[in-house]
């Protein structure tokens, strides 16, 4: 599970095409659940993925309001 906030969300915040990429294997894992809520212009997003026992320096790719985005996950 990964939770992040975005304090520049505005009124509309759509998250789609969410994938976790554990770089040690090169595979991609589609999110099993994506939940985004916006309150006072701040979005809180919860991403749930299948259980992975080993990973190193993972990244997440996703689209926010249609724009492709990538970020590293802090372990």
mmCIF file of C-alpha atoms in Angstrom:
data_model
loop_
_atom_site.group_PDB
_atom_site.id
_atom_site.type_symbol
_atom_site.label_atom_id
_atom_site.label_comp_id
_atom_site.label_asym_id
_atom_site.label_seq_id
_atom_site.Cartn_x
_atom_site.Cartn_y
_atom_site.Cartn_z
ATOM 1 C CA UNK A 1 0.000 0.000 0.000
ATOM 2 C CA UNK A 2 1.245 3.468 -0.937
ATOM 3 C CA UNK A 3 -0.383 6.693 0.277
ATOM 4 C CA UNK A 4 0.572 10.144 -0.987
ATOM 5 C CA UNK A 5 -0.838 13.660 -0.885
ATOM 6 C CA UNK A 6 -0.852 16.439 -3.452
ATOM 7 C CA UNK A 7 -1.454 19.935 -2.093
ATOM 8 C CA UNK A 8 -2.009 21.395 -5.571
ATOM 9 C CA UNK A 9 -4.917 19.161 -6.519
ATOM 10 C CA UNK A 10 -7.533 21.790 -7.264
ATOM 11 C CA UNK A 11 -11.134 20.584 -7.609
ATOM 12 C CA UNK A 12 -10.675 17.605 -9.934
ATOM 13 C CA UNK A 13 -8.207 14.768 -9.348
ATOM 14 C CA UNK A 14 -8.368 11.594 -11.423
ATOM 15 C CA UNK A 15 -5.776 8.822 -11.009
ATOM 16 C CA UNK A 16 -5.471 6.029 -13.609
ATOM 17 C CA UNK A 17 -3.048 3.558 -15.229
ATOM 18 C CA UNK A 18 -1.259 2.908 -11.912
ATOM 19 C CA UNK A 19 1.701 0.496 -12.001
ATOM 20 C CA UNK A 20 4.407 -0.427 -9.503
ATOM 21 C CA UNK A 21 7.801 -1.215 -11.035
ATOM 22 C CA UNK A 22 10.180 -3.026 -8.654
ATOM 23 C CA UNK A 23 13.373 -2.288 -10.598
ATOM 24 C CA UNK A 24 15.201 -5.441 -9.563
ATOM 25 C CA UNK A 25 12.888 -7.588 -11.715
ATOM 26 C CA UNK A 26 11.739 -5.248 -14.449
ATOM 27 C CA UNK A 27 8.139 -6.432 -14.076
ATOM 28 C CA UNK A 28 5.152 -4.127 -13.653
ATOM 29 C CA UNK A 29 2.320 -4.709 -11.189
ATOM 30 C CA UNK A 30 -1.065 -3.103 -11.823
ATOM 31 C CA UNK A 31 -2.721 -1.534 -8.772
ATOM 32 C CA UNK A 32 -5.565 -3.635 -7.390
ATOM 33 C CA UNK A 33 -7.218 -0.572 -5.821
ATOM 34 C CA UNK A 34 -6.944 3.195 -6.355
ATOM 35 C CA UNK A 35 -8.762 5.684 -4.125
ATOM 36 C CA UNK A 36 -8.429 9.454 -4.402
ATOM 37 C CA UNK A 37 -10.195 12.047 -2.273
ATOM 38 C CA UNK A 38 -9.902 15.836 -2.443
ATOM 39 C CA UNK A 39 -10.556 18.161 0.467
ATOM 40 C CA UNK A 40 -9.744 21.888 0.423
ATOM 41 C CA UNK A 41 -7.560 21.468 -2.685
ATOM 42 C CA UNK A 42 -5.464 18.653 -1.167
ATOM 43 C CA UNK A 43 -5.714 15.182 -2.696
ATOM 44 C CA UNK A 44 -5.015 12.047 -0.679
ATOM 45 C CA UNK A 45 -4.392 8.994 -2.839
ATOM 46 C CA UNK A 46 -4.224 5.397 -1.652
ATOM 47 C CA UNK A 47 -2.763 2.787 -4.020
ATOM 48 C CA UNK A 48 -2.923 -0.925 -3.254
ATOM 49 C CA UNK A 49 -0.809 -3.490 -5.100
ATOM 50 C CA UNK A 50 -0.403 -7.271 -4.946
ATOM 51 C CA UNK A 51 1.911 -8.407 -2.138
ATOM 52 C CA UNK A 52 5.563 -8.326 -3.243
ATOM 53 C CA UNK A 53 8.196 -9.797 -0.930
ATOM 54 C CA UNK A 54 11.341 -8.453 -2.598
ATOM 55 C CA UNK A 55 12.010 -5.176 -4.356
ATOM 56 C CA UNK A 56 14.703 -2.539 -4.630
ATOM 57 C CA UNK A 57 14.275 1.150 -5.400
ATOM 58 C CA UNK A 58 10.707 0.770 -6.739
ATOM 59 C CA UNK A 59 8.938 3.321 -8.923
ATOM 60 C CA UNK A 60 5.280 4.035 -9.565
ATOM 61 C CA UNK A 61 3.920 5.241 -12.888
ATOM 62 C CA UNK A 62 0.431 6.686 -13.161
ATOM 63 C CA UNK A 63 -1.700 9.309 -14.827
ATOM 64 C CA UNK A 64 -3.042 12.255 -12.858
ATOM 65 C CA UNK A 65 -5.809 14.067 -14.724
ATOM 66 C CA UNK A 66 -4.547 12.343 -17.882
ATOM 67 C CA UNK A 67 -0.907 13.453 -17.498
ATOM 68 C CA UNK A 68 1.688 10.686 -17.158
ATOM 69 C CA UNK A 69 3.723 10.874 -13.949
ATOM 70 C CA UNK A 70 6.483 8.787 -12.367
ATOM 71 C CA UNK A 71 7.916 8.834 -8.845
ATOM 72 C CA UNK A 72 10.222 6.791 -6.644
ATOM 73 C CA UNK A 73 8.794 5.081 -3.600
ATOM 74 C CA UNK A 74 10.559 5.680 -0.285
ATOM 75 C CA UNK A 75 11.216 2.436 1.536
#
